[in-house]
PDB file of C-alpha atoms in Angstrom:
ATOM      1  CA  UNK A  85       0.000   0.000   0.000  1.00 38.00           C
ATOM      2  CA  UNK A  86       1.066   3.480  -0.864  1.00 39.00           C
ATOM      3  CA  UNK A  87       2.777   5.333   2.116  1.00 39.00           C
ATOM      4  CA  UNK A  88       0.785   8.855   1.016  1.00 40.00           C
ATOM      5  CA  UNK A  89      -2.730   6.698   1.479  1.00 45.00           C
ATOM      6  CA  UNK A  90      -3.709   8.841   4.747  1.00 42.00           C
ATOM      7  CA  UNK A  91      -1.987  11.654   3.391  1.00 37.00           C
ATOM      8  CA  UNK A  92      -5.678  13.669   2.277  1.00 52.00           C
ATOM      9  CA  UNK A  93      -7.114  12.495   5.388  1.00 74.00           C
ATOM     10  CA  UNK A  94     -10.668  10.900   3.116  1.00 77.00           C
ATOM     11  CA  UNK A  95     -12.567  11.079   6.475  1.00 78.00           C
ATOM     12  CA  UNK A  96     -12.289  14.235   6.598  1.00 77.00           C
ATOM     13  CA  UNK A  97     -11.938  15.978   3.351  1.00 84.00           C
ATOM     14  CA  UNK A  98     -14.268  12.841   1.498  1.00 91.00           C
ATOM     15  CA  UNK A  99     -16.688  11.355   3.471  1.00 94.00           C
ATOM     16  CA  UNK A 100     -19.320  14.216   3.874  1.00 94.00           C
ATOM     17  CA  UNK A 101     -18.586  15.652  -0.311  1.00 93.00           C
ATOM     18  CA  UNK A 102     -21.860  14.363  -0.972  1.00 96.00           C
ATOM     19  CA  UNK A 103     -24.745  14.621   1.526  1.00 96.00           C
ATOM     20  CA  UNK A 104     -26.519  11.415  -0.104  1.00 97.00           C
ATOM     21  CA  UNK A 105     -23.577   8.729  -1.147  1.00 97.00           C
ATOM     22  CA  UNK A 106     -22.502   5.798   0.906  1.00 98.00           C
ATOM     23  CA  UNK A 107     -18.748   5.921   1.010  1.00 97.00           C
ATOM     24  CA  UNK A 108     -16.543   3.038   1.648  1.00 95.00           C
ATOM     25  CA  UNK A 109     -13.114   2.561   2.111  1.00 93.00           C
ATOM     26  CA  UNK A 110     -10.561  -0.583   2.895  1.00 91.00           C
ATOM     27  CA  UNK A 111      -7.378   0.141   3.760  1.00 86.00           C
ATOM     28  CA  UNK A 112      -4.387  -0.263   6.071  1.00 84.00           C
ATOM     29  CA  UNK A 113      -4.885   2.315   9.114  1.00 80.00           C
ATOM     30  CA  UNK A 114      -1.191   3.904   7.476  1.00 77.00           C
ATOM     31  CA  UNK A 115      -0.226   5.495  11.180  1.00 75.00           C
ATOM     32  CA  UNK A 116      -0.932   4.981  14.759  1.00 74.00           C
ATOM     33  CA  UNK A 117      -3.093   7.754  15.435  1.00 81.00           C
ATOM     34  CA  UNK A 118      -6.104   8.733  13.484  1.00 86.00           C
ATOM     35  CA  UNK A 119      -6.716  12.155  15.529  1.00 87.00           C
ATOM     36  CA  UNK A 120     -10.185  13.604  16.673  1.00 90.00           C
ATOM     37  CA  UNK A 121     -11.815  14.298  14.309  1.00 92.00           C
ATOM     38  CA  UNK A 122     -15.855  13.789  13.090  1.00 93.00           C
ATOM     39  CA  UNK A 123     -18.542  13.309   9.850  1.00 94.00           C
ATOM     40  CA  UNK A 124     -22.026  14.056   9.184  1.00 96.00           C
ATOM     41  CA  UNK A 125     -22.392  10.543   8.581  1.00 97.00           C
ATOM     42  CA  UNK A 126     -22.362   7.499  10.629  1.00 97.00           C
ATOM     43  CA  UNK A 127     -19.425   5.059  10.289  1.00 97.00           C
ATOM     44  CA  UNK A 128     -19.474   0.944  10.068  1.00 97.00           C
ATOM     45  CA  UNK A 129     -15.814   0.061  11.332  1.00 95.00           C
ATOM     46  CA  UNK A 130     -14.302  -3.366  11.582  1.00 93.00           C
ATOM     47  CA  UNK A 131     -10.756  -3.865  11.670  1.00 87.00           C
ATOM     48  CA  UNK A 132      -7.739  -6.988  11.398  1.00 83.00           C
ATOM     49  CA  UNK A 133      -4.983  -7.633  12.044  1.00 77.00           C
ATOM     50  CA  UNK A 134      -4.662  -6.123  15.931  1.00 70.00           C
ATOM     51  CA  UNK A 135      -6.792  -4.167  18.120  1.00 70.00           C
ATOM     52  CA  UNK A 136      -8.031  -0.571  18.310  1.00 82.00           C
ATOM     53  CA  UNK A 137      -8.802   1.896  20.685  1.00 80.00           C
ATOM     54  CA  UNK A 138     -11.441   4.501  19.853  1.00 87.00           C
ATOM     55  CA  UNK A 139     -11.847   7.438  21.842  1.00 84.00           C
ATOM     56  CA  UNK A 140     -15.189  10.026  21.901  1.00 87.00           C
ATOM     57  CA  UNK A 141     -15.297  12.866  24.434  1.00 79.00           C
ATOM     58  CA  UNK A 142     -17.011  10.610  26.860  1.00 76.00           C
ATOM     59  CA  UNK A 143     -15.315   6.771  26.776  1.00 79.00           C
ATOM     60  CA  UNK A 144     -12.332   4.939  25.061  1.00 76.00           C
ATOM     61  CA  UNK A 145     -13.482   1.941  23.530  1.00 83.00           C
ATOM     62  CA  UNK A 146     -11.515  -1.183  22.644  1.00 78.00           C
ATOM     63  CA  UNK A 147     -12.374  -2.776  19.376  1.00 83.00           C
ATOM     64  CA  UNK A 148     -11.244  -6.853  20.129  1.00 73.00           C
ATOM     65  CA  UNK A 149     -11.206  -9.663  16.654  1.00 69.00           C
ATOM     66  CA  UNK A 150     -15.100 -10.135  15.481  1.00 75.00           C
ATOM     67  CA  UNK A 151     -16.775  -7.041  16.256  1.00 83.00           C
ATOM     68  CA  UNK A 152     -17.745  -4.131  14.856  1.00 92.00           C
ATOM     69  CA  UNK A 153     -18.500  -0.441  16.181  1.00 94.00           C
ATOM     70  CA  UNK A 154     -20.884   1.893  14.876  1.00 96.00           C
ATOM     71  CA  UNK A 155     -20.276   5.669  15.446  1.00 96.00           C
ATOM     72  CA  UNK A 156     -23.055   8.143  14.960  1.00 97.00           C
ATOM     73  CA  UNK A 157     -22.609  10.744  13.023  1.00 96.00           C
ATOM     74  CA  UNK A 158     -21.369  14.156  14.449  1.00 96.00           C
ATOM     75  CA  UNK A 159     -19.554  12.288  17.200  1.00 96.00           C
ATOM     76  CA  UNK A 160     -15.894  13.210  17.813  1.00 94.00           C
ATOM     77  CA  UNK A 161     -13.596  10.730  17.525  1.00 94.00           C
ATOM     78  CA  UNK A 162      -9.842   9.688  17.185  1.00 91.00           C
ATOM     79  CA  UNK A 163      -8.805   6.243  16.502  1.00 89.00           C
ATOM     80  CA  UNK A 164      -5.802   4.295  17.846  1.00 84.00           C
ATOM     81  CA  UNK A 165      -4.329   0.810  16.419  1.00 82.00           C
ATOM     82  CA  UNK A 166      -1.938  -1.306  17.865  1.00 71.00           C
ATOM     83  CA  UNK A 167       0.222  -0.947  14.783  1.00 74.00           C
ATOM     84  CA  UNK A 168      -0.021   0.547  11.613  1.00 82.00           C
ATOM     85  CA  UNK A 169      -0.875  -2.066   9.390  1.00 82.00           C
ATOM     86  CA  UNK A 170      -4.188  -2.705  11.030  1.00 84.00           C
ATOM     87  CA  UNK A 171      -6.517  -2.954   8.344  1.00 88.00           C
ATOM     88  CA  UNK A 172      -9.470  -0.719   8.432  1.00 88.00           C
ATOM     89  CA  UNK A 173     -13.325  -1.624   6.808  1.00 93.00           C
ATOM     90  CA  UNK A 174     -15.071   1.348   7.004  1.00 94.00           C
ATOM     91  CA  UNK A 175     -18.609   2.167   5.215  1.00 96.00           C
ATOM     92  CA  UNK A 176     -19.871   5.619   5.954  1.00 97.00           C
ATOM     93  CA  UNK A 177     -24.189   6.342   5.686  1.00 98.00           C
ATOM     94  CA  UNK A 178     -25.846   9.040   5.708  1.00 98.00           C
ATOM     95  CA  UNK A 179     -29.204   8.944   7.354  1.00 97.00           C
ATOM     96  CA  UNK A 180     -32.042   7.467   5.987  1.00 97.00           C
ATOM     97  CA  UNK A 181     -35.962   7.245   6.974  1.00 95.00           C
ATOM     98  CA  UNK A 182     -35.603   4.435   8.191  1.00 93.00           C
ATOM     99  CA  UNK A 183     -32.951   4.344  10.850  1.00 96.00           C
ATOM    100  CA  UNK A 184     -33.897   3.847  14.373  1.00 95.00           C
ATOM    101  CA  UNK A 185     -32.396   4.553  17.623  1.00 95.00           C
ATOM    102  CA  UNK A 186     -29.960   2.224  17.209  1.00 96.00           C
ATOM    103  CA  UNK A 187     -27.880   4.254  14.657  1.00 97.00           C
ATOM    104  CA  UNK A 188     -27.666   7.133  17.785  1.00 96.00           C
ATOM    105  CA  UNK A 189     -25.610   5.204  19.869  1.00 93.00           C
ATOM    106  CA  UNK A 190     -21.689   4.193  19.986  1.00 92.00           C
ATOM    107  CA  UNK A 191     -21.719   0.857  20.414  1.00 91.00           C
ATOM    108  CA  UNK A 192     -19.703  -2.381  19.659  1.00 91.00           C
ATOM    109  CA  UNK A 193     -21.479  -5.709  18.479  1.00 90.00           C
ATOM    110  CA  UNK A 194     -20.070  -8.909  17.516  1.00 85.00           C
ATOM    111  CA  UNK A 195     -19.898 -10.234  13.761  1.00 87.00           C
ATOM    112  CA  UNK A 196     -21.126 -13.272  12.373  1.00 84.00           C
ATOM    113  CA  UNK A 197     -20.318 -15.157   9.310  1.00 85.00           C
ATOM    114  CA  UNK A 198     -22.672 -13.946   7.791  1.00 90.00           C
ATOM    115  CA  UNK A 199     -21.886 -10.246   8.325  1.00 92.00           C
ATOM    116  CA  UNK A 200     -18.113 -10.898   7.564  1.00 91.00           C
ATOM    117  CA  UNK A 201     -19.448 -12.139   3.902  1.00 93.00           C
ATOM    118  CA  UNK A 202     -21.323  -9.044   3.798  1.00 94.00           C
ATOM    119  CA  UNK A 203     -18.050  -7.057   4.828  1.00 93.00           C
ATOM    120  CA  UNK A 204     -15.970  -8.643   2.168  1.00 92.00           C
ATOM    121  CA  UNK A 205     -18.581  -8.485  -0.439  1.00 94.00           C
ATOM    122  CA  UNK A 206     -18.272  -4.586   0.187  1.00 93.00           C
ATOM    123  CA  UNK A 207     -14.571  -4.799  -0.564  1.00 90.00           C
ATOM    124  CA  UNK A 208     -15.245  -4.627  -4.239  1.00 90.00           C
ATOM    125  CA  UNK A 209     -16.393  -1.036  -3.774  1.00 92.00           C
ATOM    126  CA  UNK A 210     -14.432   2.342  -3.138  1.00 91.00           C
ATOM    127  CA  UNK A 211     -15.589   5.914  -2.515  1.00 94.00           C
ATOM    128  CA  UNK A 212     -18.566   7.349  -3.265  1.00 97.00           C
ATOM    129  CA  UNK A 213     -21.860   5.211  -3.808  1.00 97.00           C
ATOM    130  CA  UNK A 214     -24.395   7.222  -5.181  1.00 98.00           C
ATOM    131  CA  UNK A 215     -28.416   6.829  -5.067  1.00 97.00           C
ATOM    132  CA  UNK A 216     -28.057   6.819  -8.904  1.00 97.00           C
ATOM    133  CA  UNK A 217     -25.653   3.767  -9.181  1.00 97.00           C
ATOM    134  CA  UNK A 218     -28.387   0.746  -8.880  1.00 96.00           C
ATOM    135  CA  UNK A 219     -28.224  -2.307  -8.206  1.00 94.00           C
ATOM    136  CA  UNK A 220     -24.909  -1.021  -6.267  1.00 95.00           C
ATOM    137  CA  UNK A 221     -26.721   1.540  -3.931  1.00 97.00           C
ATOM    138  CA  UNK A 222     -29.427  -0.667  -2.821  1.00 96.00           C
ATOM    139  CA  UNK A 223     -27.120  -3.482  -1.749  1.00 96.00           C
ATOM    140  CA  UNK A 224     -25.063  -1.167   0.014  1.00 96.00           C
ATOM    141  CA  UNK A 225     -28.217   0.410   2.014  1.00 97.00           C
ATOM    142  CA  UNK A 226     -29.262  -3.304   2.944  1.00 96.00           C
ATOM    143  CA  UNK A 227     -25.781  -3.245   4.680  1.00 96.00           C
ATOM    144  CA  UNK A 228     -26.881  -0.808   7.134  1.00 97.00           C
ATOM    145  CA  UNK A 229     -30.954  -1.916   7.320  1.00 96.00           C
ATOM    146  CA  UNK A 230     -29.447  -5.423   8.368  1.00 95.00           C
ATOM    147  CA  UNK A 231     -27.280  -4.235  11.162  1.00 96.00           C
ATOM    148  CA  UNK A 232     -30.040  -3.932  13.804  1.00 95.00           C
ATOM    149  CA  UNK A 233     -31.575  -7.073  12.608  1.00 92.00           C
ATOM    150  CA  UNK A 234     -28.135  -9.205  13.471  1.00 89.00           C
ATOM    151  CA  UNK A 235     -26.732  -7.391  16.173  1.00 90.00           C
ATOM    152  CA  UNK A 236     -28.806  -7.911  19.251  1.00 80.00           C
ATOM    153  CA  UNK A 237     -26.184  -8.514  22.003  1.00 78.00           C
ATOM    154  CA  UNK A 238     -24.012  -5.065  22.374  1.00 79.00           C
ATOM    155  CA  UNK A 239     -20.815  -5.853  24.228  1.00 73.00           C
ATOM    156  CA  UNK A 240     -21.019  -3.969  27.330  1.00 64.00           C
ATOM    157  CA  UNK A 241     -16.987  -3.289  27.799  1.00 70.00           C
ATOM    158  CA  UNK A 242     -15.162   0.523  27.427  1.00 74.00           C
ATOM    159  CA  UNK A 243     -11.436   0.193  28.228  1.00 77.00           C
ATOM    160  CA  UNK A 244      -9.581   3.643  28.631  1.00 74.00           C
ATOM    161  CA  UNK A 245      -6.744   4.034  26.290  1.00 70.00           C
ATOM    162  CA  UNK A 246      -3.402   5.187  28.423  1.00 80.00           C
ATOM    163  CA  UNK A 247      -1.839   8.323  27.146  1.00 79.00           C
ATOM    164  CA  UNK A 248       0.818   8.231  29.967  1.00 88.00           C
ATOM    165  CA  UNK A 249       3.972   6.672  28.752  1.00 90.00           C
ATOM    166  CA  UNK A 250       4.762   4.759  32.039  1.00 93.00           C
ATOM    167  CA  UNK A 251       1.792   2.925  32.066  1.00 93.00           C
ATOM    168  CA  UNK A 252       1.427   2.381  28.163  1.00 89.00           C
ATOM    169  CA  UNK A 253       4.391   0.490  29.524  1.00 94.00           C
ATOM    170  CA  UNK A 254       2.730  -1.206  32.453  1.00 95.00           C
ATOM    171  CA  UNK A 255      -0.376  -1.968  30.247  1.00 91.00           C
ATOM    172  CA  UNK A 256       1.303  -3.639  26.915  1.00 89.00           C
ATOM    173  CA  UNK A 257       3.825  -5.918  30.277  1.00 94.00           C
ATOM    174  CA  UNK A 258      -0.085  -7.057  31.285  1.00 94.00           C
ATOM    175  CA  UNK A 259      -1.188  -7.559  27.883  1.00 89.00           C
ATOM    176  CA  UNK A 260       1.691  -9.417  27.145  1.00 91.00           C
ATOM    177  CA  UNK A 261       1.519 -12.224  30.386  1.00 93.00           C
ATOM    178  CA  UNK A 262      -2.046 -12.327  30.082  1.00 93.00           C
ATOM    179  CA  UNK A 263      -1.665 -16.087  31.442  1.00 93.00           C
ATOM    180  CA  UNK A 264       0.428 -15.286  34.215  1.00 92.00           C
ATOM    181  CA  UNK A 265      -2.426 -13.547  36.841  1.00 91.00           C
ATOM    182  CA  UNK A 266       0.169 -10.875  37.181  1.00 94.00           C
ATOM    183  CA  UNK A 267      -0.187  -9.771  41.072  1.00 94.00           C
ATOM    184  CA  UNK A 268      -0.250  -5.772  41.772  1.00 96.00           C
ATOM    185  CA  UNK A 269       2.764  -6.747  43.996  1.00 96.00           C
ATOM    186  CA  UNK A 270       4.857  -7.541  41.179  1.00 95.00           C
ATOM    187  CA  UNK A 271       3.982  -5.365  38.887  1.00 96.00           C
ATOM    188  CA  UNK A 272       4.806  -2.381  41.322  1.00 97.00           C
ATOM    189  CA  UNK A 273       8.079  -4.156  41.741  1.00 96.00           C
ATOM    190  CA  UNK A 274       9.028  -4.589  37.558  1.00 96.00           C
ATOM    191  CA  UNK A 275       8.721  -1.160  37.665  1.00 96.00           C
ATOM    192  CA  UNK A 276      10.158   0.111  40.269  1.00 96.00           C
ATOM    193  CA  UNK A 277       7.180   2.000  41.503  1.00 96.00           C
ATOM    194  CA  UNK A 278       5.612   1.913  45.155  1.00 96.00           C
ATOM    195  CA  UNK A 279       2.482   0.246  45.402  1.00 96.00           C
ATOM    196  CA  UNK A 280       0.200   3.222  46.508  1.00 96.00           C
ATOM    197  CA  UNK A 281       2.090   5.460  43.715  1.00 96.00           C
ATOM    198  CA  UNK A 282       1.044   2.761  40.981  1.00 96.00           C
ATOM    199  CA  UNK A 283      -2.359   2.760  42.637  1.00 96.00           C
ATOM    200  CA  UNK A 284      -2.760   6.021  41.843  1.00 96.00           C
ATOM    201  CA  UNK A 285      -1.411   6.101  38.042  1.00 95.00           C
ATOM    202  CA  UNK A 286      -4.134   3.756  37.467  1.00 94.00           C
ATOM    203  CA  UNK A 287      -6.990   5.500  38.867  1.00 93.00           C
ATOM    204  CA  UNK A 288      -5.330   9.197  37.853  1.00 93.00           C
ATOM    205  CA  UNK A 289      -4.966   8.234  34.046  1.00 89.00           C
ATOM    206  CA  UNK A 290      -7.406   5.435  33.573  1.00 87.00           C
ATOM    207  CA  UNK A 291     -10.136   6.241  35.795  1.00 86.00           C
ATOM    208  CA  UNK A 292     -10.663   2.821  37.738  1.00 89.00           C
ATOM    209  CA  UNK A 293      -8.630   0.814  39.826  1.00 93.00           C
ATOM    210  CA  UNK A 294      -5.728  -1.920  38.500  1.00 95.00           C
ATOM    211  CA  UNK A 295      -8.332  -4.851  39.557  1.00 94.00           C
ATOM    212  CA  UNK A 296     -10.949  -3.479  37.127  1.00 91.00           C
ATOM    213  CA  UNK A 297      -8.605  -2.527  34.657  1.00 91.00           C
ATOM    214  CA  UNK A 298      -7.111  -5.713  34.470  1.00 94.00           C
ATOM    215  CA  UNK A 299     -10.010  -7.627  35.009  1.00 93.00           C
ATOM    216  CA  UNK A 300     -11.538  -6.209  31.747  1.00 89.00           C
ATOM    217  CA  UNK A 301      -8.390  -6.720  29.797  1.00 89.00           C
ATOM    218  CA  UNK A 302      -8.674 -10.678  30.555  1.00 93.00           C
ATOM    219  CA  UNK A 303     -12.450 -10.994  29.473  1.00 90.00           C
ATOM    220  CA  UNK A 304     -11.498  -8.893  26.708  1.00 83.00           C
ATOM    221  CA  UNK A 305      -8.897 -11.369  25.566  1.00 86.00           C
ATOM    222  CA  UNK A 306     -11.259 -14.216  26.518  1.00 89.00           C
ATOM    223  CA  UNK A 307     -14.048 -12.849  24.155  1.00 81.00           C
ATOM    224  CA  UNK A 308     -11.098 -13.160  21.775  1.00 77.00           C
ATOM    225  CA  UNK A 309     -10.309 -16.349  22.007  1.00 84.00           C
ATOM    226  CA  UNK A 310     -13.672 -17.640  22.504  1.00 82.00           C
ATOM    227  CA  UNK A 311     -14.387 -15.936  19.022  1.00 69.00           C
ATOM    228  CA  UNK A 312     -11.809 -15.852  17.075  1.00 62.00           C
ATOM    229  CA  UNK A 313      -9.328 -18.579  18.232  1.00 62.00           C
ATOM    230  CA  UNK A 314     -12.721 -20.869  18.687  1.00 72.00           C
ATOM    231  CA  UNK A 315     -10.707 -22.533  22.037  1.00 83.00           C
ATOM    232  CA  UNK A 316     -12.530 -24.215  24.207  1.00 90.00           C
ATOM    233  CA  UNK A 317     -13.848 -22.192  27.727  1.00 94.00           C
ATOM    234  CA  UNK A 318     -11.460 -24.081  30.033  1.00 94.00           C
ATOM    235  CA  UNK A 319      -8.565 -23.386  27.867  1.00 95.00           C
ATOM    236  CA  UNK A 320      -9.126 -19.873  27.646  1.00 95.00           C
ATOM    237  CA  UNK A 321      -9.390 -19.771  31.332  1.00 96.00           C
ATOM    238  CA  UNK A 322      -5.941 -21.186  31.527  1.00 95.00           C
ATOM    239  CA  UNK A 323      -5.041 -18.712  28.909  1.00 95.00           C
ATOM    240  CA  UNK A 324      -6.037 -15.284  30.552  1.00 95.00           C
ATOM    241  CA  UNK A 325      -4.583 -16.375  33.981  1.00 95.00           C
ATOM    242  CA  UNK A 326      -7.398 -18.338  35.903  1.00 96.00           C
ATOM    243  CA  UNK A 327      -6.536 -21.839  37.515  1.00 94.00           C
ATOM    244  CA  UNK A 328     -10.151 -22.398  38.723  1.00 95.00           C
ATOM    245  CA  UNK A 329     -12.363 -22.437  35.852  1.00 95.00           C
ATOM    246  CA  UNK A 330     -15.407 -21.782  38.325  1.00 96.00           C
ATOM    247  CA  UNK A 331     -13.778 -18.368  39.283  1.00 96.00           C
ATOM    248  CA  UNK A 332     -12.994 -17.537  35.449  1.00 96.00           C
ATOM    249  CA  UNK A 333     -17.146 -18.028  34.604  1.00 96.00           C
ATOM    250  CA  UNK A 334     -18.229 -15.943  37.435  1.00 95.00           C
ATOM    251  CA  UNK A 335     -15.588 -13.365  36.310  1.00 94.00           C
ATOM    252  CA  UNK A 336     -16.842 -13.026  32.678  1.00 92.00           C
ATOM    253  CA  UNK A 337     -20.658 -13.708  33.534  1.00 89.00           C
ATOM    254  CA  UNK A 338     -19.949 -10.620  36.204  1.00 86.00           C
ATOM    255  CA  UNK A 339     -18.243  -8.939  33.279  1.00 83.00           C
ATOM    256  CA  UNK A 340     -19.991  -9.889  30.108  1.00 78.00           C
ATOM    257  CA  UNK A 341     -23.429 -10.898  31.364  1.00 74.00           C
ATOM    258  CA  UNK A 342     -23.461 -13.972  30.395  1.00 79.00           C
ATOM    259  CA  UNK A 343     -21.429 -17.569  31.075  1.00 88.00           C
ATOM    260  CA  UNK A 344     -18.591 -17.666  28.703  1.00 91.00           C
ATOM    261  CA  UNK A 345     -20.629 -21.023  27.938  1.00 88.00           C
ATOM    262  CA  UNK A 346     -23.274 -19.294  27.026  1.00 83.00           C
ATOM    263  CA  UNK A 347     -21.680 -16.653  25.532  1.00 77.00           C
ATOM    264  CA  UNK A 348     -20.474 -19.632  22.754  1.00 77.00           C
ATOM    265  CA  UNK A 349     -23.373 -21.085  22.441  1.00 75.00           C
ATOM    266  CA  UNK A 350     -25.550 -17.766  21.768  1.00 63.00           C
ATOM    267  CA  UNK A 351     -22.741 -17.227  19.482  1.00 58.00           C
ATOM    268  CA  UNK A 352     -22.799 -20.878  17.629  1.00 52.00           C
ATOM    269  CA  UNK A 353     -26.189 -19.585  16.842  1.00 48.00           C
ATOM    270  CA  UNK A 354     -25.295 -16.108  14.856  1.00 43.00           C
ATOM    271  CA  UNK A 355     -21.748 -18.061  13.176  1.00 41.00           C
TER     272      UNK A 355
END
């Protein structure tokens, strides 16, 4: 891919040239840091390749394999990917008659097979799609109609995105021995930082505490795994740090809202 691809910025300078097209655009994200920024029109994003952060004025949200979040239109937003060859699906629509108040919500919803065929159906197109440009228009329109129809479970997780360059640190050494149950003892010791001082760089920066922080870091990666890796539930317990598989349900069904059994099986049903 050509290393000027971000260079006119399309979401900001494209998106909105015509009040009526659907625009669509598949690409590498290009940098690490898509900065705030908003469009009249609401945005489909699904990404591969590594995760995302997405920040609005009120919540950072983190963007894990198979799911997608929709972002209203008008809402400020920046984007951050793990690296820069994260590739980004993006369809932007303009609103129609028949959106509900589904479309007026950031949210994040999980993808099924079905929606990923959809996704890479839409990889044929680029730009603008105008009302004019049949049967093209109408199959892009359907893309949007559909999306209430298949995405009934929201996932109900917002993880802050560090700014501070210490704990980027601290985060990506948790993110990294995921399967190790990491204690806030040791982590305080690796670096070099008293307990109540790292205490406070967590709730200072990040808002919450290093237990909740964590704790939705490890259901985050579950969900992952559970989705995308297809592993069973006990070995994903093993793999985000949890001996007792009894504790590691309670966890994600405290987290999630449902049993990570459940969570499968509602999912077998969608895949």
């Amino acid at each position: 891919m050509s290393d000027n691809l971000f260079v006119d910025k399309y979401y900001i300078t494209e998106v909105d040239s015509f009040e009526d097209s659907i625009y669509c655009h598949h690409a590498m994200m290009g940098e690490n840091y898509i900065s705030e920024h908003s469009h009249k029109k609401g945005q489909f994003l699904y990404t591969e390749g590594g995760i995302v952060f997405l920040r609005t004025d009120e919540k950072s949200y983190f963007l894990p394999a198979r799911h997608y979040i929709w972002i209203p239109g008008g809402v400020r937003h920046s984007i951050h990917p793990s690296s820069p060859e994260v590739v980004m699906r993006n369809l932007y629509f303009p609103r129609f008659d028949t959106d509900t108040a589904f479309f007026d919500r950031v949210n994040i919803y999980p993808v099924n097979d079905f929606l990923i065929e959809f996704i890479m159906f839409t990889n044929r197109w680029t730009g603008n799609i105008f009302p004019s440009e049949e049967p093209k228009f109408s199959i892009a329109k359907s893309f949007k109609l559909i999306l209430p129809e298949i995405s009934n479970t929201e996932l109900p997780l917002a993880l802050p995105y560090p700014k501070h360059e210490k704990l980027k640190d601290i985060v990506s050494f948790l993110e990294q021995r995921i399967d190790e149950n990491v204690s806030f003892k040791k982590l305080a010791q690796e670096f070099d930082l008293s307990e109540r001082t790292l205490a406070r760089l967590f709730q200072r920066e990040l808002n919450m505490s290093f237990i909740q922080y964590y704790t939705i870091l490890r259901m985050l990666t579950a969900l992952k795994l559970l989705l995308d890796d297809k592993l069973s539930v006990n070995e994903v317990a093993m793999r985000v740090g949890y001996s007792s598989l009894p504790t590691f349900s309670n966890t994600f069904n405290k987290i999630i809202g449902v049993r990570p059994s459940e969570y499968v099986k509602n999912r077998n049903l969608l895949f």
